[in-house]
PDB file of C-alpha atoms in Angstrom:
ATOM      1  CA  UNK R  14     124.832-307.165 -61.485  1.00 43.00           C
ATOM      2  CA  UNK R  15     126.923-306.900 -64.623  1.00 39.00           C
ATOM      3  CA  UNK R  16     129.537-304.176 -64.591  1.00 40.00           C
ATOM      4  CA  UNK R  17     130.036-302.527 -67.966  1.00 40.00           C
ATOM      5  CA  UNK R  18     132.619-299.906 -67.058  1.00 38.00           C
ATOM      6  CA  UNK R  19     134.212-299.331 -63.690  1.00 40.00           C
ATOM      7  CA  UNK R  20     136.699-296.728 -62.596  1.00 38.00           C
ATOM      8  CA  UNK R  21     137.815-295.049 -59.439  1.00 37.00           C
ATOM      9  CA  UNK R  22     137.966-291.304 -59.225  1.00 38.00           C
ATOM     10  CA  UNK R  23     141.141-291.337 -57.170  1.00 37.00           C
ATOM     11  CA  UNK R  24     143.843-289.931 -59.487  1.00 35.00           C
ATOM     12  CA  UNK R  25     146.618-292.020 -57.941  1.00 33.00           C
ATOM     13  CA  UNK R  26     144.693-295.186 -58.698  1.00 33.00           C
ATOM     14  CA  UNK R  27     144.070-294.067 -62.276  1.00 34.00           C
ATOM     15  CA  UNK R  28     147.773-293.453 -62.810  1.00 33.00           C
ATOM     16  CA  UNK R  29     148.677-296.772 -61.187  1.00 34.00           C
ATOM     17  CA  UNK R  30     146.201-298.509 -63.496  1.00 37.00           C
ATOM     18  CA  UNK R  31     147.883-297.017 -66.541  1.00 38.00           C
ATOM     19  CA  UNK R  32     145.432-294.196 -67.286  1.00 43.00           C
ATOM     20  CA  UNK R  33     146.849-291.154 -69.033  1.00 43.00           C
ATOM     21  CA  UNK R  34     146.361-287.443 -68.485  1.00 48.00           C
ATOM     22  CA  UNK R  35     144.525-287.244 -71.835  1.00 57.00           C
ATOM     23  CA  UNK R  36     141.571-289.107 -70.360  1.00 72.00           C
ATOM     24  CA  UNK R  37     138.779-286.562 -70.453  1.00 78.00           C
ATOM     25  CA  UNK R  38     136.791-286.171 -67.264  1.00 86.00           C
ATOM     26  CA  UNK R  39     133.311-287.647 -67.502  1.00 91.00           C
ATOM     27  CA  UNK R  40     130.772-284.777 -67.572  1.00 95.00           C
ATOM     28  CA  UNK R  41     128.335-286.970 -65.628  1.00 97.00           C
ATOM     29  CA  UNK R  42     130.730-286.901 -62.672  1.00 97.00           C
ATOM     30  CA  UNK R  43     130.731-283.104 -62.693  1.00 96.00           C
ATOM     31  CA  UNK R  44     126.939-283.075 -62.933  1.00 97.00           C
ATOM     32  CA  UNK R  45     126.651-285.523 -60.018  1.00 98.00           C
ATOM     33  CA  UNK R  46     129.042-283.457 -57.902  1.00 97.00           C
ATOM     34  CA  UNK R  47     127.000-280.314 -58.618  1.00 97.00           C
ATOM     35  CA  UNK R  48     123.831-282.068 -57.448  1.00 98.00           C
ATOM     36  CA  UNK R  49     125.606-283.260 -54.308  1.00 97.00           C
ATOM     37  CA  UNK R  50     126.752-279.713 -53.586  1.00 97.00           C
ATOM     38  CA  UNK R  51     123.182-278.442 -54.007  1.00 98.00           C
ATOM     39  CA  UNK R  52     121.816-281.166 -51.728  1.00 97.00           C
ATOM     40  CA  UNK R  53     124.486-280.675 -49.064  1.00 96.00           C
ATOM     41  CA  UNK R  54     124.357-276.877 -49.012  1.00 96.00           C
ATOM     42  CA  UNK R  55     120.549-276.782 -48.879  1.00 97.00           C
ATOM     43  CA  UNK R  56     120.323-279.343 -46.091  1.00 95.00           C
ATOM     44  CA  UNK R  57     123.239-277.844 -44.135  1.00 94.00           C
ATOM     45  CA  UNK R  58     121.672-274.394 -44.346  1.00 95.00           C
ATOM     46  CA  UNK R  59     118.351-275.659 -43.027  1.00 95.00           C
ATOM     47  CA  UNK R  60     120.061-277.684 -40.284  1.00 93.00           C
ATOM     48  CA  UNK R  61     122.100-274.665 -39.200  1.00 93.00           C
ATOM     49  CA  UNK R  62     118.935-272.580 -38.894  1.00 95.00           C
ATOM     50  CA  UNK R  63     117.218-275.365 -36.959  1.00 94.00           C
ATOM     51  CA  UNK R  64     120.132-275.720 -34.529  1.00 93.00           C
ATOM     52  CA  UNK R  65     120.183-271.958 -33.956  1.00 94.00           C
ATOM     53  CA  UNK R  66     116.410-271.939 -33.371  1.00 94.00           C
ATOM     54  CA  UNK R  67     116.011-275.041 -31.223  1.00 92.00           C
ATOM     55  CA  UNK R  68     119.222-277.014 -30.892  1.00 93.00           C
ATOM     56  CA  UNK R  69     119.914-280.555 -32.085  1.00 95.00           C
ATOM     57  CA  UNK R  70     116.385-281.791 -31.294  1.00 95.00           C
ATOM     58  CA  UNK R  71     114.974-279.308 -33.818  1.00 95.00           C
ATOM     59  CA  UNK R  72     117.661-280.379 -36.305  1.00 94.00           C
ATOM     60  CA  UNK R  73     116.435-283.983 -36.018  1.00 95.00           C
ATOM     61  CA  UNK R  74     112.956-282.848 -37.084  1.00 92.00           C
ATOM     62  CA  UNK R  75     114.343-280.887 -40.033  1.00 91.00           C
ATOM     63  CA  UNK R  76     116.551-283.748 -41.156  1.00 91.00           C
ATOM     64  CA  UNK R  77     113.665-286.230 -40.994  1.00 92.00           C
ATOM     65  CA  UNK R  78     111.234-283.974 -42.849  1.00 93.00           C
ATOM     66  CA  UNK R  79     113.408-281.998 -45.254  1.00 95.00           C
ATOM     67  CA  UNK R  80     116.216-284.336 -46.406  1.00 94.00           C
ATOM     68  CA  UNK R  81     113.858-286.631 -48.385  1.00 94.00           C
ATOM     69  CA  UNK R  82     112.049-283.609 -49.849  1.00 96.00           C
ATOM     70  CA  UNK R  83     115.312-281.993 -50.969  1.00 97.00           C
ATOM     71  CA  UNK R  84     116.423-285.280 -52.573  1.00 96.00           C
ATOM     72  CA  UNK R  85     113.061-285.679 -54.335  1.00 97.00           C
ATOM     73  CA  UNK R  86     113.119-282.082 -55.623  1.00 97.00           C
ATOM     74  CA  UNK R  87     116.655-282.461 -56.999  1.00 98.00           C
ATOM     75  CA  UNK R  88     115.712-285.792 -58.572  1.00 98.00           C
ATOM     76  CA  UNK R  89     112.649-284.282 -60.288  1.00 98.00           C
ATOM     77  CA  UNK R  90     114.599-281.252 -61.552  1.00 97.00           C
ATOM     78  CA  UNK R  91     117.637-283.148 -62.808  1.00 97.00           C
ATOM     79  CA  UNK R  92     116.545-286.551 -64.113  1.00 97.00           C
ATOM     80  CA  UNK R  93     118.906-288.218 -61.619  1.00 98.00           C
ATOM     81  CA  UNK R  94     117.915-290.306 -58.632  1.00 97.00           C
ATOM     82  CA  UNK R  95     119.469-288.419 -55.701  1.00 98.00           C
ATOM     83  CA  UNK R  96     119.774-289.682 -52.149  1.00 96.00           C
ATOM     84  CA  UNK R  97     121.934-290.661 -49.207  1.00 97.00           C
ATOM     85  CA  UNK R  98     122.801-294.027 -47.753  1.00 97.00           C
ATOM     86  CA  UNK R  99     125.010-295.535 -45.080  1.00 97.00           C
ATOM     87  CA  UNK R 100     126.182-298.765 -43.532  1.00 97.00           C
ATOM     88  CA  UNK R 101     124.550-297.421 -40.351  1.00 96.00           C
ATOM     89  CA  UNK R 102     121.175-296.041 -41.420  1.00 95.00           C
ATOM     90  CA  UNK R 103     118.867-293.985 -39.288  1.00 95.00           C
ATOM     91  CA  UNK R 104     115.848-294.113 -41.616  1.00 91.00           C
ATOM     92  CA  UNK R 105     115.747-297.577 -43.168  1.00 91.00           C
ATOM     93  CA  UNK R 106     112.722-296.719 -45.336  1.00 87.00           C
ATOM     94  CA  UNK R 107     114.652-293.999 -47.189  1.00 86.00           C
ATOM     95  CA  UNK R 108     118.334-294.821 -46.831  1.00 93.00           C
ATOM     96  CA  UNK R 109     119.054-298.563 -46.781  1.00 96.00           C
ATOM     97  CA  UNK R 110     121.832-299.304 -49.292  1.00 98.00           C
ATOM     98  CA  UNK R 111     121.251-301.680 -52.173  1.00 96.00           C
ATOM     99  CA  UNK R 112     123.909-304.310 -52.948  1.00 96.00           C
ATOM    100  CA  UNK R 113     125.923-302.007 -55.228  1.00 97.00           C
ATOM    101  CA  UNK R 114     125.860-299.174 -52.675  1.00 98.00           C
ATOM    102  CA  UNK R 115     126.889-301.548 -49.880  1.00 98.00           C
ATOM    103  CA  UNK R 116     129.864-302.736 -51.960  1.00 98.00           C
ATOM    104  CA  UNK R 117     130.953-299.155 -52.621  1.00 98.00           C
ATOM    105  CA  UNK R 118     130.547-298.207 -48.947  1.00 98.00           C
ATOM    106  CA  UNK R 119     132.676-301.220 -48.006  1.00 98.00           C
ATOM    107  CA  UNK R 120     135.332-300.047 -50.516  1.00 98.00           C
ATOM    108  CA  UNK R 121     135.218-296.565 -48.973  1.00 98.00           C
ATOM    109  CA  UNK R 122     135.796-298.070 -45.509  1.00 98.00           C
ATOM    110  CA  UNK R 123     138.788-300.029 -46.824  1.00 98.00           C
ATOM    111  CA  UNK R 124     140.213-296.886 -48.445  1.00 98.00           C
ATOM    112  CA  UNK R 125     139.724-294.886 -45.216  1.00 97.00           C
ATOM    113  CA  UNK R 126     141.429-297.649 -43.228  1.00 97.00           C
ATOM    114  CA  UNK R 127     144.349-297.435 -45.676  1.00 97.00           C
ATOM    115  CA  UNK R 128     144.697-293.724 -44.889  1.00 96.00           C
ATOM    116  CA  UNK R 129     142.807-292.060 -47.733  1.00 97.00           C
ATOM    117  CA  UNK R 130     140.967-288.874 -46.723  1.00 96.00           C
ATOM    118  CA  UNK R 131     137.214-289.467 -46.446  1.00 97.00           C
ATOM    119  CA  UNK R 132     136.359-286.172 -48.159  1.00 95.00           C
ATOM    120  CA  UNK R 133     137.987-287.366 -51.397  1.00 96.00           C
ATOM    121  CA  UNK R 134     136.342-290.800 -51.593  1.00 98.00           C
ATOM    122  CA  UNK R 135     134.114-291.138 -54.644  1.00 98.00           C
ATOM    123  CA  UNK R 136     133.185-293.883 -57.079  1.00 98.00           C
ATOM    124  CA  UNK R 137     131.542-293.845 -60.520  1.00 98.00           C
ATOM    125  CA  UNK R 138     130.407-296.803 -62.560  1.00 96.00           C
ATOM    126  CA  UNK R 139     128.096-297.741 -65.407  1.00 97.00           C
ATOM    127  CA  UNK R 140     126.011-300.712 -64.314  1.00 96.00           C
ATOM    128  CA  UNK R 141     123.339-302.868 -65.823  1.00 94.00           C
ATOM    129  CA  UNK R 142     120.907-304.424 -63.407  1.00 88.00           C
ATOM    130  CA  UNK R 143     117.171-304.983 -62.932  1.00 88.00           C
ATOM    131  CA  UNK R 144     116.654-301.219 -63.290  1.00 82.00           C
ATOM    132  CA  UNK R 145     118.430-301.093 -66.679  1.00 91.00           C
ATOM    133  CA  UNK R 146     121.697-299.492 -67.730  1.00 96.00           C
ATOM    134  CA  UNK R 147     122.608-296.595 -65.456  1.00 97.00           C
ATOM    135  CA  UNK R 148     125.468-294.317 -64.528  1.00 98.00           C
ATOM    136  CA  UNK R 149     125.937-294.512 -60.763  1.00 98.00           C
ATOM    137  CA  UNK R 150     127.974-292.221 -58.548  1.00 98.00           C
ATOM    138  CA  UNK R 151     128.690-292.154 -54.825  1.00 98.00           C
ATOM    139  CA  UNK R 152     130.633-289.675 -52.704  1.00 98.00           C
ATOM    140  CA  UNK R 153     131.489-290.329 -49.062  1.00 98.00           C
ATOM    141  CA  UNK R 154     130.152-288.048 -46.337  1.00 97.00           C
ATOM    142  CA  UNK R 155     132.742-287.382 -43.629  1.00 97.00           C
ATOM    143  CA  UNK R 156     131.510-287.142 -40.040  1.00 96.00           C
ATOM    144  CA  UNK R 157     132.168-283.596 -38.857  1.00 93.00           C
ATOM    145  CA  UNK R 158     132.159-282.423 -35.222  1.00 92.00           C
ATOM    146  CA  UNK R 159     128.713-280.839 -35.669  1.00 90.00           C
ATOM    147  CA  UNK R 160     127.304-284.254 -36.707  1.00 92.00           C
ATOM    148  CA  UNK R 161     128.250-285.799 -33.364  1.00 95.00           C
ATOM    149  CA  UNK R 162     125.394-284.094 -31.477  1.00 94.00           C
ATOM    150  CA  UNK R 163     123.009-286.552 -33.198  1.00 95.00           C
ATOM    151  CA  UNK R 164     125.350-289.248 -34.549  1.00 96.00           C
ATOM    152  CA  UNK R 165     128.057-289.504 -31.885  1.00 96.00           C
ATOM    153  CA  UNK R 166     128.350-291.829 -28.937  1.00 93.00           C
ATOM    154  CA  UNK R 167     127.653-289.233 -26.212  1.00 94.00           C
ATOM    155  CA  UNK R 168     124.150-287.924 -26.943  1.00 96.00           C
ATOM    156  CA  UNK R 169     122.219-285.727 -24.548  1.00 96.00           C
ATOM    157  CA  UNK R 170     119.157-287.378 -23.008  1.00 97.00           C
ATOM    158  CA  UNK R 171     116.894-285.037 -25.029  1.00 96.00           C
ATOM    159  CA  UNK R 172     118.552-285.965 -28.327  1.00 97.00           C
ATOM    160  CA  UNK R 173     118.534-289.685 -27.513  1.00 97.00           C
ATOM    161  CA  UNK R 174     114.821-289.508 -26.623  1.00 97.00           C
ATOM    162  CA  UNK R 175     113.955-287.622 -29.834  1.00 96.00           C
ATOM    163  CA  UNK R 176     115.891-290.142 -31.929  1.00 97.00           C
ATOM    164  CA  UNK R 177     114.316-293.103 -30.109  1.00 96.00           C
ATOM    165  CA  UNK R 178     110.851-291.665 -30.773  1.00 95.00           C
ATOM    166  CA  UNK R 179     111.392-290.914 -34.473  1.00 94.00           C
ATOM    167  CA  UNK R 180     113.740-293.778 -35.359  1.00 95.00           C
ATOM    168  CA  UNK R 181     113.147-296.828 -33.151  1.00 93.00           C
ATOM    169  CA  UNK R 182     115.553-298.910 -35.280  1.00 93.00           C
ATOM    170  CA  UNK R 183     118.260-296.232 -35.477  1.00 95.00           C
ATOM    171  CA  UNK R 184     121.740-297.548 -36.362  1.00 96.00           C
ATOM    172  CA  UNK R 185     123.349-294.157 -36.964  1.00 96.00           C
ATOM    173  CA  UNK R 186     124.980-293.519 -33.597  1.00 97.00           C
ATOM    174  CA  UNK R 187     128.477-294.038 -32.263  1.00 96.00           C
ATOM    175  CA  UNK R 188     130.346-292.171 -34.985  1.00 97.00           C
ATOM    176  CA  UNK R 189     133.523-290.176 -34.373  1.00 96.00           C
ATOM    177  CA  UNK R 190     134.814-287.169 -36.265  1.00 95.00           C
ATOM    178  CA  UNK R 191     136.513-288.358 -39.445  1.00 95.00           C
ATOM    179  CA  UNK R 192     134.433-291.535 -39.806  1.00 96.00           C
ATOM    180  CA  UNK R 193     132.442-292.200 -42.960  1.00 97.00           C
ATOM    181  CA  UNK R 194     128.947-291.153 -41.952  1.00 97.00           C
ATOM    182  CA  UNK R 195     127.514-292.428 -45.239  1.00 97.00           C
ATOM    183  CA  UNK R 196     127.474-291.332 -48.847  1.00 98.00           C
ATOM    184  CA  UNK R 197     125.524-289.371 -51.365  1.00 98.00           C
ATOM    185  CA  UNK R 198     124.240-291.787 -53.987  1.00 98.00           C
ATOM    186  CA  UNK R 199     123.105-290.815 -57.456  1.00 98.00           C
ATOM    187  CA  UNK R 200     121.984-292.723 -60.530  1.00 97.00           C
ATOM    188  CA  UNK R 201     121.017-291.649 -64.045  1.00 97.00           C
ATOM    189  CA  UNK R 202     119.466-293.883 -66.707  1.00 96.00           C
ATOM    190  CA  UNK R 203     121.506-294.241 -69.896  1.00 94.00           C
TER     191      UNK R 203
END
């Protein structure tokens, strides 16, 4: 993969690299963040309703069925490719990271280990690869307490059974609050 332009969105790194305050923010970053907010708020709202109606087992069903649909709808409406990925995927068919995403996730893990807050980890880059020239953006997803019912290391027997049934190759367990659960990943052709 040939990198055309690469920059970190962490202001301290931009200053350390010699960037100046006059550097205008990239409007594609704002657009990507808006799409992430739409994705997250829609999915969180549906998960909250599912948990209230039937607990974490019902939330597993909603996440499996609705998350890909929400991503596809946002992609169709916006012209972006919108999704989620992780180093520990639950649904390999929909969420396995490509090489670029894996590199960014590894960078996020290094930044978290160095003490950077997970909620602020983001990366934008223009890349040229087999899919052409694209603007790519990723934003880390912090593991919140509510996530631990399905992604933690102490699952109820009912949750573990539901996950085993739906995701026999599940690698998305054992997280703790504050870990990087994964990342939103977006791409837009240039």
